[in-house]
Coordinates of C-alpha atoms in Angstrom, one line a residue:
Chain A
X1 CA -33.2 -10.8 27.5
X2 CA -37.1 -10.2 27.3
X3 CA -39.2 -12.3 25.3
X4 CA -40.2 -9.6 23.6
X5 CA -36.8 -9.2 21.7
X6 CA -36.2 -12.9 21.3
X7 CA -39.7 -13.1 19.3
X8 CA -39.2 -9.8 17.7
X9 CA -38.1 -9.3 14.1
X10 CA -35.2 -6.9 16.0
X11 CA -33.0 -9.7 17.0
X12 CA -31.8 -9.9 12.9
X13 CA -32.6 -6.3 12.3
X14 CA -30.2 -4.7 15.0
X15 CA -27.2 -6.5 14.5
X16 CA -27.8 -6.6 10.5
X17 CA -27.9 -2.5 10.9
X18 CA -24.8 -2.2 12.5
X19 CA -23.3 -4.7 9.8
X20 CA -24.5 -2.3 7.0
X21 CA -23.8 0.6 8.9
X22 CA -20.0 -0.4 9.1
X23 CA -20.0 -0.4 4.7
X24 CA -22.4 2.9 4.7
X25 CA -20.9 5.1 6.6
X26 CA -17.2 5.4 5.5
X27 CA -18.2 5.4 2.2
X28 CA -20.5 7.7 2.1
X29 CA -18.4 9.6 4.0
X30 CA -16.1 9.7 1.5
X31 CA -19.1 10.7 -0.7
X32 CA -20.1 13.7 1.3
X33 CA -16.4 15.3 2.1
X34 CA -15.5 14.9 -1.9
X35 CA -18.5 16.6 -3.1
X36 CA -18.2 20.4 -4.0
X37 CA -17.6 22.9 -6.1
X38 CA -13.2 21.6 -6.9
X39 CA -14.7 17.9 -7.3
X40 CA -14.0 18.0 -10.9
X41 CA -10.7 20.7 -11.1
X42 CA -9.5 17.6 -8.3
X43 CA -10.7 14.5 -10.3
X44 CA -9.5 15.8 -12.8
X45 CA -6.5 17.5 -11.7
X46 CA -3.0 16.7 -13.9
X47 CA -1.7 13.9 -12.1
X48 CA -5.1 12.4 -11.5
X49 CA -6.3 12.5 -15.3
X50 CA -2.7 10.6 -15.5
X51 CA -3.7 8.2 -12.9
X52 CA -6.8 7.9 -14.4
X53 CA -5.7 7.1 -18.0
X54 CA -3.3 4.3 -16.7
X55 CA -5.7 2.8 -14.2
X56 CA -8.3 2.2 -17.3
X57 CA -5.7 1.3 -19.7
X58 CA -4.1 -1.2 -17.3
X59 CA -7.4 -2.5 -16.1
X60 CA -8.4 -3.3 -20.2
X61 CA -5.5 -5.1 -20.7
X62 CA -5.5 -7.7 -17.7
X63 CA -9.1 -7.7 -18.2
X64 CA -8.3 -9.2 -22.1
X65 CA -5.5 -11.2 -20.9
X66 CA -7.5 -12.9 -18.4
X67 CA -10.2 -14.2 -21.0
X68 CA -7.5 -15.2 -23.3
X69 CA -5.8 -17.3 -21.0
X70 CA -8.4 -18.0 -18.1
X71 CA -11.3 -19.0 -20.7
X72 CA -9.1 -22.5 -21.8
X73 CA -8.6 -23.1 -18.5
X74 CA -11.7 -22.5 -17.0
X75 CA -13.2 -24.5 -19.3
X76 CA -10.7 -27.7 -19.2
X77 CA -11.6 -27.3 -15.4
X78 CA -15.1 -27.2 -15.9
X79 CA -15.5 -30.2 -18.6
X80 CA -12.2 -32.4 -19.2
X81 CA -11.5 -34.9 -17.0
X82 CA -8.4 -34.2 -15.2
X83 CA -6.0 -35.2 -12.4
X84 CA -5.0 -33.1 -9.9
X85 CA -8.3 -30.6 -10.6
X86 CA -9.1 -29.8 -6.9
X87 CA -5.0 -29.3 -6.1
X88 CA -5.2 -26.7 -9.7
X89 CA -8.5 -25.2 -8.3
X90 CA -6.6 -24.5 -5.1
X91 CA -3.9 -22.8 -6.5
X92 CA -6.2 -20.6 -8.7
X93 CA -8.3 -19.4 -5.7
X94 CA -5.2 -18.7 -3.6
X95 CA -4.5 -15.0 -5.2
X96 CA -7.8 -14.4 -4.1
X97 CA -7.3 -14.7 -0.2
X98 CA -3.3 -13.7 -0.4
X99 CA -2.8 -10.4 1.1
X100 CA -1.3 -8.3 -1.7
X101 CA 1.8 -7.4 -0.2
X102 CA 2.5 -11.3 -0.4
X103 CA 1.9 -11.1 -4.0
X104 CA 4.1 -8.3 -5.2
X105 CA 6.4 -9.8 -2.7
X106 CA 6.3 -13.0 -4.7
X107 CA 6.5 -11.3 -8.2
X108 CA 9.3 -9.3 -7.3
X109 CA 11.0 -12.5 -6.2
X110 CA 10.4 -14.8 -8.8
X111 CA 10.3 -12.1 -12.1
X112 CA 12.5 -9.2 -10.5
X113 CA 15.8 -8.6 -11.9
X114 CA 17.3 -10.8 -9.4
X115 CA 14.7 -12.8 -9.3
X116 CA 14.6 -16.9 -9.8
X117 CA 13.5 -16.5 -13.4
X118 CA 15.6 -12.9 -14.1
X119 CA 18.2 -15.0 -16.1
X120 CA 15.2 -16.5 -18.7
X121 CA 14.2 -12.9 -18.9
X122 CA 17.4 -10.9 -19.1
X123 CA 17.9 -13.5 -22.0
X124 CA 14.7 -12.5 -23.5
X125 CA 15.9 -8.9 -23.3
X126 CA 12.8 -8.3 -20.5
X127 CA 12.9 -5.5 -17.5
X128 CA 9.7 -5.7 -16.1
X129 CA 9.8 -3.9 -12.7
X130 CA 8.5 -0.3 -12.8
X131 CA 7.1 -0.9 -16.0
X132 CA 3.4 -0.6 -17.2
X133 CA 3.8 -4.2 -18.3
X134 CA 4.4 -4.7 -14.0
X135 CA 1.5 -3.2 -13.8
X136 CA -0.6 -5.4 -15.6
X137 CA 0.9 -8.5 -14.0
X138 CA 0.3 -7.4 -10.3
X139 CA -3.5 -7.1 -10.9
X140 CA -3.4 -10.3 -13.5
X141 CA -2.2 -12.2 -10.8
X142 CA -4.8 -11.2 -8.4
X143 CA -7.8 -10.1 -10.3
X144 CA -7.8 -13.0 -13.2
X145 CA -8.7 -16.1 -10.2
X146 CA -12.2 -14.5 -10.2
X147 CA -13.0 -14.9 -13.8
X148 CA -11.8 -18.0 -14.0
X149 CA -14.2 -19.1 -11.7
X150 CA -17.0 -17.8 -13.0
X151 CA -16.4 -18.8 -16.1
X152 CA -15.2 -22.3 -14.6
X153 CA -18.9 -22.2 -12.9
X154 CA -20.7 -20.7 -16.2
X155 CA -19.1 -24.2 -18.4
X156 CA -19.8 -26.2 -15.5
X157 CA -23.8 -24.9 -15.6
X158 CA -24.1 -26.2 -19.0
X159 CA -26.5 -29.2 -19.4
X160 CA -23.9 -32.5 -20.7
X161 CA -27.1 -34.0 -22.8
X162 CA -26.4 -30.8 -24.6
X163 CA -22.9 -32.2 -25.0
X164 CA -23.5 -35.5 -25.8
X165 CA -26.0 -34.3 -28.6
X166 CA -23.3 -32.2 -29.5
X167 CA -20.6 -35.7 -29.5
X168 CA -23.2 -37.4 -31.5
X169 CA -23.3 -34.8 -34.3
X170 CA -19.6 -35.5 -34.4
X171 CA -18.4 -31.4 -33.2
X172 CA -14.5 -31.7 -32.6
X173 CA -13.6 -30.1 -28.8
X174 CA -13.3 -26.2 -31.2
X175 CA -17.0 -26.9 -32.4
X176 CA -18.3 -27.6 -28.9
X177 CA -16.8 -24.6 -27.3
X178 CA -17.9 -22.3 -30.0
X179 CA -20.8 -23.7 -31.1
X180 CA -22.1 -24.9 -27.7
X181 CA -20.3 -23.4 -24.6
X182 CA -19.9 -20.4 -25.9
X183 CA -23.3 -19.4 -26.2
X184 CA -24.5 -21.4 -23.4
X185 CA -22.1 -19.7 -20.6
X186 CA -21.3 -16.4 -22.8
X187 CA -22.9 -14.0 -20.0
X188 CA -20.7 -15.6 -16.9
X189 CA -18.2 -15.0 -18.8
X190 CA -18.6 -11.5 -18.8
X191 CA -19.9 -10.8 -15.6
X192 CA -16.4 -13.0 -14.8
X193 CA -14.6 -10.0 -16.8
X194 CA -16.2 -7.5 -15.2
X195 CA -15.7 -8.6 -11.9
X196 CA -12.1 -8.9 -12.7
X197 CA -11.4 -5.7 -13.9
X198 CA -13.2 -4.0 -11.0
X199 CA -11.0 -5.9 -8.8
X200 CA -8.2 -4.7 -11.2
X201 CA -8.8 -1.1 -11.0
X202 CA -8.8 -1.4 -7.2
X203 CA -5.3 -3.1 -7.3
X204 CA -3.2 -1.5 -5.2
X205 CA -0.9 -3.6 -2.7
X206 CA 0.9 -6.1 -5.3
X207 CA 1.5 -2.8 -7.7
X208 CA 3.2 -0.7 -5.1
X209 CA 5.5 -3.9 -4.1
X210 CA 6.3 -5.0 -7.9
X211 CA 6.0 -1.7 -10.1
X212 CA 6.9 1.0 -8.3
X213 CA 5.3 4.5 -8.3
X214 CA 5.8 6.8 -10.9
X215 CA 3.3 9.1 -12.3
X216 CA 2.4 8.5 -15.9
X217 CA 4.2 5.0 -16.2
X218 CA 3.3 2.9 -13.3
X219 CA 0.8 5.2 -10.6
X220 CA -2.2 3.6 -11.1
X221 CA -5.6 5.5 -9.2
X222 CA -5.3 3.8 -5.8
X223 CA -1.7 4.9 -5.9
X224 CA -2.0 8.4 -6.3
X225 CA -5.2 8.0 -3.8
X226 CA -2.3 6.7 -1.2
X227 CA 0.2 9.1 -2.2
X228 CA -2.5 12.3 -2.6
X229 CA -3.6 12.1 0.4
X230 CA -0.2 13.2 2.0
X231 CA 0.1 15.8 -0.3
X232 CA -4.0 17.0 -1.3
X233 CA -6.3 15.1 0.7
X234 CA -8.7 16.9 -2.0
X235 CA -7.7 14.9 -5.1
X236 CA -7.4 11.8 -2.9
X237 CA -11.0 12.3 -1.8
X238 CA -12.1 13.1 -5.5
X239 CA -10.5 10.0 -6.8
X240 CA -11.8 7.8 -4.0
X241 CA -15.4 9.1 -5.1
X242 CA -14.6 8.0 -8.4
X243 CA -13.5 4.5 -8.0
X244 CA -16.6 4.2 -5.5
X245 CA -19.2 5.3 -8.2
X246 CA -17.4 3.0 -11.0
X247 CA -16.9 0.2 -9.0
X248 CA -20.7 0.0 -7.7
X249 CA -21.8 0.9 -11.6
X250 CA -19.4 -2.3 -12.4
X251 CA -20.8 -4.4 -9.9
X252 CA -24.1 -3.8 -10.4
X253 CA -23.5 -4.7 -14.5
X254 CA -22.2 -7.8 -12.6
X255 CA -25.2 -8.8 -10.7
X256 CA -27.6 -7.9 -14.3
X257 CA -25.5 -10.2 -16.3
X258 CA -25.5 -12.8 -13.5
X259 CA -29.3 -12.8 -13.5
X260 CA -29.7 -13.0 -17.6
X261 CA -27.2 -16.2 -17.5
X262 CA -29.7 -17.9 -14.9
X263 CA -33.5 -16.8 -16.7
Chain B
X1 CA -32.8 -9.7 31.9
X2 CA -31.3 -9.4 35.8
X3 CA -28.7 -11.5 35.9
X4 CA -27.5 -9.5 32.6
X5 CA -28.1 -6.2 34.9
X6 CA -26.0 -7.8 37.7
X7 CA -23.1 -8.9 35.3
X8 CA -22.8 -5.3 34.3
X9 CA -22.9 -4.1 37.2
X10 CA -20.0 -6.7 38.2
X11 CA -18.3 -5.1 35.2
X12 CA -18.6 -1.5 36.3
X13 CA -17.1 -2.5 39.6
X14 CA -14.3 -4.3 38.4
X15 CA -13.2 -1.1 36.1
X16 CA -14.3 1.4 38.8
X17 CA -11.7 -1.0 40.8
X18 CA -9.0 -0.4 38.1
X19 CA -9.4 3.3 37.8
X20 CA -7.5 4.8 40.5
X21 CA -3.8 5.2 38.9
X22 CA -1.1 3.6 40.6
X23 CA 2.4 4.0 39.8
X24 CA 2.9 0.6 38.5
X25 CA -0.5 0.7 35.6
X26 CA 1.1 -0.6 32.8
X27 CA 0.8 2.5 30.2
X28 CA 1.6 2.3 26.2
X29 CA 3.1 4.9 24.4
X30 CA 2.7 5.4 21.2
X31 CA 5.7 6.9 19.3
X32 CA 5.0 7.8 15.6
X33 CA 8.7 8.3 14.1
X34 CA 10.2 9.2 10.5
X35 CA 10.7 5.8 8.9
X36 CA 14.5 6.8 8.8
X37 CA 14.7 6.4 12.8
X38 CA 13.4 2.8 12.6
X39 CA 16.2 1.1 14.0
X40 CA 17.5 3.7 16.0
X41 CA 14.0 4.4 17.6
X42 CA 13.7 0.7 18.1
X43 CA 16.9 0.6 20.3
X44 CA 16.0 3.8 22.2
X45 CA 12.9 1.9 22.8
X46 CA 14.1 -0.8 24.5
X47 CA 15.9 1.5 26.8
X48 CA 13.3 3.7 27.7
X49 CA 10.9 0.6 28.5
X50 CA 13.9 -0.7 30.9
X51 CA 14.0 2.4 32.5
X52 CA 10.4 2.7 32.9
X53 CA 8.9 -1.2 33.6
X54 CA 5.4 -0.3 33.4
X55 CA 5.6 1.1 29.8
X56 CA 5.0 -0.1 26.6
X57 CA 6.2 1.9 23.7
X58 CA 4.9 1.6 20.8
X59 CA 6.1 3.0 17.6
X60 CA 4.5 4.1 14.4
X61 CA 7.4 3.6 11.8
X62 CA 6.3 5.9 8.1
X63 CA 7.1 8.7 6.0
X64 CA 6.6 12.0 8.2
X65 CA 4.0 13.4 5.4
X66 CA 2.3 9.9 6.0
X67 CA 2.1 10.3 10.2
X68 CA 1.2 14.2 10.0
X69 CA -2.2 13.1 7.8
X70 CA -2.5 10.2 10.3
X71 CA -2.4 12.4 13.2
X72 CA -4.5 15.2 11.9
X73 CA -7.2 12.7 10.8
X74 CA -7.5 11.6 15.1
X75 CA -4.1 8.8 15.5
X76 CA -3.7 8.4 18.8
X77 CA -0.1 9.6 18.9
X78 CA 1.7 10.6 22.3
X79 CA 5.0 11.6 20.9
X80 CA 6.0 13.0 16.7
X81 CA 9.3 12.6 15.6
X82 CA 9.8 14.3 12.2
X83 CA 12.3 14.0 9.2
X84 CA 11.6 17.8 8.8
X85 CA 10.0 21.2 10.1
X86 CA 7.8 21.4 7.8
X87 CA 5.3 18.1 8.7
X88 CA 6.3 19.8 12.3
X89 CA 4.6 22.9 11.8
X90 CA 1.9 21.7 10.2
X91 CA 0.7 20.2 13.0
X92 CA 1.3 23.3 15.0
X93 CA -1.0 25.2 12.5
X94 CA -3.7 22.7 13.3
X95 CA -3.0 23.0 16.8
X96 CA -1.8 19.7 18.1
X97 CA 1.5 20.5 18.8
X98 CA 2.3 23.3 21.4
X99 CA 4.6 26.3 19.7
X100 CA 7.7 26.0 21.6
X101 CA 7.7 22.2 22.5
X102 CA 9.6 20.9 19.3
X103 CA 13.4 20.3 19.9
X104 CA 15.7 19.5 17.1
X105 CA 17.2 16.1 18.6
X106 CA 19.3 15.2 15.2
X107 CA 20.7 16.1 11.9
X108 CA 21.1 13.8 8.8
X109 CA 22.4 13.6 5.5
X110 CA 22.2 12.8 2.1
X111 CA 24.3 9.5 0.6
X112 CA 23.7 7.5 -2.7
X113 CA 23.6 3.8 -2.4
X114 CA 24.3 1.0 -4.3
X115 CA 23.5 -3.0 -4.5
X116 CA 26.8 -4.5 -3.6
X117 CA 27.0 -6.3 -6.6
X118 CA 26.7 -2.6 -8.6
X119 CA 25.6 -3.8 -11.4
X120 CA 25.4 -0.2 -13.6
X121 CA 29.0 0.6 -12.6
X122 CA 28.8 3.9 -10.9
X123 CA 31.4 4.9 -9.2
X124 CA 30.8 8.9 -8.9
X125 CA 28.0 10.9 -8.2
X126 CA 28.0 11.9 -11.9
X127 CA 27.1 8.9 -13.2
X128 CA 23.8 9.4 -11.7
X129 CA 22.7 11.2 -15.6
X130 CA 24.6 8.0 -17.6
X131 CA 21.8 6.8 -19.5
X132 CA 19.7 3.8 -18.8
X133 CA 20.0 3.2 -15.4
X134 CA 17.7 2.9 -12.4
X135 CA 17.2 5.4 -10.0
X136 CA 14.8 4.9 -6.7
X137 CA 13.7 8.2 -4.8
X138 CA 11.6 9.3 -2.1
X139 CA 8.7 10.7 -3.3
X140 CA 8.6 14.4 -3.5
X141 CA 6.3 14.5 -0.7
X142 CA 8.7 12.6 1.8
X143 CA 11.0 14.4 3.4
X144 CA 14.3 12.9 2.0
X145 CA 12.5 13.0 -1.2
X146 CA 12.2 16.7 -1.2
X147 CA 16.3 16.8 0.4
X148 CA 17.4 14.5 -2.3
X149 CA 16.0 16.8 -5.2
X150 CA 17.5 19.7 -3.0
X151 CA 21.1 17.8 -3.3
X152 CA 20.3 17.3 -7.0
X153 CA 19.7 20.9 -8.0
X154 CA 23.0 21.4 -6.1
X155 CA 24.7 18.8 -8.1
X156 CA 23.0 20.4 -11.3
X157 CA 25.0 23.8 -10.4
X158 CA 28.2 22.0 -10.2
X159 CA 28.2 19.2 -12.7
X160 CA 26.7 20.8 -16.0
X161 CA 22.8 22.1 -16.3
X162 CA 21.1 19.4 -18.2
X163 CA 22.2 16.6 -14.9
X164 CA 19.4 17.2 -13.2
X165 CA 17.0 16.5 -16.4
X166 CA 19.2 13.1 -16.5
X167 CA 18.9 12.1 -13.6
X168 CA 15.1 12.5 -13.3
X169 CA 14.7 10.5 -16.3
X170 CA 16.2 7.8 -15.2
X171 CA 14.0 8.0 -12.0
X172 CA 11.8 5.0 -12.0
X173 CA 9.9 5.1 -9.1
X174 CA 8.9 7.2 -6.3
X175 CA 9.0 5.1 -3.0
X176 CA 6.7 5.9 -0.5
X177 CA 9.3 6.3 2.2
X178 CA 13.2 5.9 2.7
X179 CA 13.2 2.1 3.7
X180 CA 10.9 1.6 0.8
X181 CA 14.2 3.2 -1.8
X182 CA 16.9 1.0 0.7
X183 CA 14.3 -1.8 0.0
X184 CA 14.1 -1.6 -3.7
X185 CA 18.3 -1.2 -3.8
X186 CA 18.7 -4.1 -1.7
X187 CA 17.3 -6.3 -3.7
X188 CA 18.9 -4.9 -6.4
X189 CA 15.9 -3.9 -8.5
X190 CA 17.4 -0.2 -8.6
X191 CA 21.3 0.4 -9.7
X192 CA 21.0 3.4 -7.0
X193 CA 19.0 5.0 -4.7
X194 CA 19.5 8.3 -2.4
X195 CA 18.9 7.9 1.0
X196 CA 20.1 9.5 4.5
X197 CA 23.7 8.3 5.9
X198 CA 22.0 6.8 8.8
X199 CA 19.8 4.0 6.5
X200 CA 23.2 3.7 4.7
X201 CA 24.4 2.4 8.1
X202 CA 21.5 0.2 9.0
X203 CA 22.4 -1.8 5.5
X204 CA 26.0 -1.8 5.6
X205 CA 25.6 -4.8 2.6
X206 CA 25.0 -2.0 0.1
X207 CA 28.1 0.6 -1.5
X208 CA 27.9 3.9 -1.2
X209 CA 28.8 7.1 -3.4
X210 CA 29.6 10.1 -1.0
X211 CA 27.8 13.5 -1.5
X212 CA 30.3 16.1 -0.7
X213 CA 29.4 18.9 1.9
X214 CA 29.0 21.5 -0.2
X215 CA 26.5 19.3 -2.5
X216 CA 24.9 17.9 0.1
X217 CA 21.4 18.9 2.4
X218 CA 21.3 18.8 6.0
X219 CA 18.2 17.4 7.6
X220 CA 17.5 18.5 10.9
X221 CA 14.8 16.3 12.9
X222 CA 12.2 18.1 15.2
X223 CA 10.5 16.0 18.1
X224 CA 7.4 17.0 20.3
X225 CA 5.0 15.8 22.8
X226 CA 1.2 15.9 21.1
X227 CA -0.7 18.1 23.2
X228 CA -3.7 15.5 23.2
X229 CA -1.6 12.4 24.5
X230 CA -3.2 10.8 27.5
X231 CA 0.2 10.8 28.9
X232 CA 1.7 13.7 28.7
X233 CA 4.5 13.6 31.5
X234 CA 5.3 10.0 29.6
X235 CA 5.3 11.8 26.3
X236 CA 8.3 14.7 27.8
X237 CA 9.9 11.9 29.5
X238 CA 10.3 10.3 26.1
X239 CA 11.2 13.3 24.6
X240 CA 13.8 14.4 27.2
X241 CA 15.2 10.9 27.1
X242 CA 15.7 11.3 23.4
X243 CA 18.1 14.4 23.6
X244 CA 19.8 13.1 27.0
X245 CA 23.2 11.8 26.8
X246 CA 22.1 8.1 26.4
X247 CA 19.7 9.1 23.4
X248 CA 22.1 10.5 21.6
X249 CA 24.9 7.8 21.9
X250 CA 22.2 5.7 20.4
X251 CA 21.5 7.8 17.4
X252 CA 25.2 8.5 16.8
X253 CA 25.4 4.6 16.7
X254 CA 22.7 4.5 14.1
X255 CA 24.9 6.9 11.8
X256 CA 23.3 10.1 13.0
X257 CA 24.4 13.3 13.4
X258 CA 24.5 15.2 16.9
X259 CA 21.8 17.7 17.4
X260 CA 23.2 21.6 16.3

């Protein structure tokens, strides 16, 4: 190698331009084969408006679902003193990492109808295979872990003096959160939510596996991207396009409300 | 900077040393086959590489919509077996299959299956419309898909005009390919499914309701060398080996029917 190009900036630049080629260029070839006159008559397209509906609806819902239930346990994570807490931490991060065949493998196994728990939920008068409700469980299972640890992080960031003032005053544990963590931690919290449902309407893997396909009820965007591009590589291509546009606007809400939480 | 010119040059020799083709260069084929010829096409396989030690085959196991897309888009495929002539001519269209080169090696057929434990109680093929069961399909773009709603117009003729309407609205999913519906029956998240006779045979766990002849499709399954394989004479040799005597014995095995 020649001095030259171990003392020149071009030893990072190089390799960092292949790196960022490898995201640029299938994306924006996506970009650049979906763009034209049918774009919208293909986004747009009957079973895509379908897909679309459900994808958004869906999405909402797990997104709701995992504030109601990840906010309590992000925040006895983040400020209780419990056993166990790296073991629990573990097992939240884990969806994260598991491909997503594994997890609709695992939901169909433990809520299917012949699943471990089908008996608790036959009793229950419960179906949920190839239902919407399936649906919303594949992507809680794998998009909810990243909003509980930002908003695990977000209740972690808050000072304890604030807490101990708060102790002092004589808040009960509702008080502090409300009056205290909320506020203090209220815009990791979202970014958490919008991460999550960005991963959500990406959800694909888990879906196929635990809900089935069917148009209207349980084909979700990336399904009918999978599916359309056997049948009209158009509407798969317009989709795509679609998801990639919303899922960079989503992200870049994301890094906004990251930056307001930390000014 | 020279000893990295000499270790490419040492490089170059060593491939340039490799590049004359001996007899006995191990070679991989790559098969991409109709997800209904999985185990048979496994078998076949195993044969073909015993008869030829220096190959490698290598199969590509999906719906034939699924490995038509993958081959137009540039998959390095040597050999295409399809569940219909349709994916088949498509690729003719687009020129990667010669015109005359595809051979119908098999035909198949149409059978409703069951989980053993049948838990919806059918027992005919018209208590496919009883309401509030689950029915797993192909997807309309997958071959047996498109045979299964085929078979159900036919059934609709026969059994009454608003069966069809029934059964479709007890459809609950549209699988992605045939494993994918013998999947979902097996594990008894659908009450029935329709698949070809041969996966009936690959899960003989499951019941199965018989589609009569004259209610039933018959699938007949093209095969053809790709005209951009890298081994072509490997690709016919496949092929040939396929509709040969021994080829077939294996696909009857699998529940098959002979070639027409």
């Amino acid at each position: 190698m020649s001095k030259f190009f171990l003392r020149s900036k071009w030893i990072f630049i190089l390799p960092g331009a292949v790196m960022l080629a490898l995201f640029l260029l299938p994306l924006s070839a996506i970009l650049i084969r979906s763009s034209g006159d049918d774009f919208f008559a293909n986004a747009f397209s009957g079973q895509a408006l379908k897909a679309l509906r459900l994808s958004f609806i869906t999405s909402a819902v797990t997104t709701l679902l995992a504030m109601l239930f990840g906010t309590p346990l992000a925040y006895m994570l983040a400020r209780w003193r419990i056993r166990f807490k790296t073991a629990l931490e573990l097992l939240i991060d884990l969806p994260i990492v598991l491909p997503p065949s594994v997890a609709g493998l695992a939901l169909l196994i433990a809520f299917g109808r012949r699943g471990i728990f089908a008996p608790a939920l036959e009793a229950l008068g419960v179906s949920l295979p190839f239902t919407p409700a399936a649906v919303v469980l594949a992507q809680l299972f794998v998009a909810a872990p990243l909003y509980i640890r930002a908003a695990r992080i977000g209740f972690a960031e808050v000072d304890a003096q604030l807490e101990e003032a708060a102790n002092v005053e004589g808040a009960n544990p509702w008080q502090m959160f409300t009056a205290v963590m909320l506020p203090l931690s209220g815009r990791a919290l979202l970014s958490g939510a919008v991460l999550t449902w960005t991963r959500a309407l990406g959800e694909f893997g888990a879906t196929i596996l635990f809900a089935g396909n069917l148009e209207g009820v349980t084909q979700t965007m990336p399904m009918a991207i999978y599916l359309g591009f056997e049948r009209d590589l158009g509407v798969a291509l317009a989709l795509s396009a679609l998801l990639i546009v919303v899922s960079a606007l989503l992200l870049m809400l994301v890094r906004r409300l990251d930056r307001q939480q930390h000014d | 900077m020279k000893r990295f010119l000499n270790i490419i040059l040492l490089l170059a020799l060593l491939l340039a040393g490799c590049a004359p083709a001996s007899t006995n260069e191990p070679v991989t084929l790559n098969v991409f086959a109709a997800a209904s010829l999985t185990d048979a096409f496994a078998e076949i396989g195993k044969n073909f590489e015993a008869d030829n030690p220096n190959v490698t085959v290598t199969f590509n196991f999906a719906g034939s919509q699924a490995l038509r897309t993958q081959i137009e888009e540039g998959a390095p495929a040597d050999v295409f077996a399809s569940a219909n002539n349709k994916e088949m001519d498509a690729l003719i269209a687009g020129s990667h299959v010669a015109k005359d080169s595809p051979q119908i090696f098999l035909s198949n057929q149409l059978v409703v299956i069951l989980p053993a434990s049948n838990p919806a109680g059918i027992d005919s093929l018209e208590d496919l419309a009883n309401t509030g069961i689950k029915i797993v399909l192909a997807a309309e773009e997958v071959p047996v898909g498109k045979y299964s709603r085929e078979a159900l117009e036919k059934m609709n003729a026969s059994f009454g005009a608003d069966f069809k309407d029934k059964v479709s609205a007890n459809v609950v999913s549209n699988e992605d390919n045939v494993k994918q519906v013998v999947a979902k029956v097996q594990l008894g998240e659908a009450d029935a499914g329709i698949v070809y006779t041969s996966d009936a045979v690959a899960a003989p766990e499951l019941k199965i309701v018989e589609i009569p002849v004259e209610l039933n499709v018959i699938a007949k399954y093209p095969i053809a060398p790709l005209v951009d394989s890298a081994n072509a004479d490997l690709a016919q040799a496949f092929v040939d080996y396929v509709l040969s005597e021994a080829g077939q014995s294996v696909l009857e095995k699998w529940g098959f029917g002979p070639k027409p």
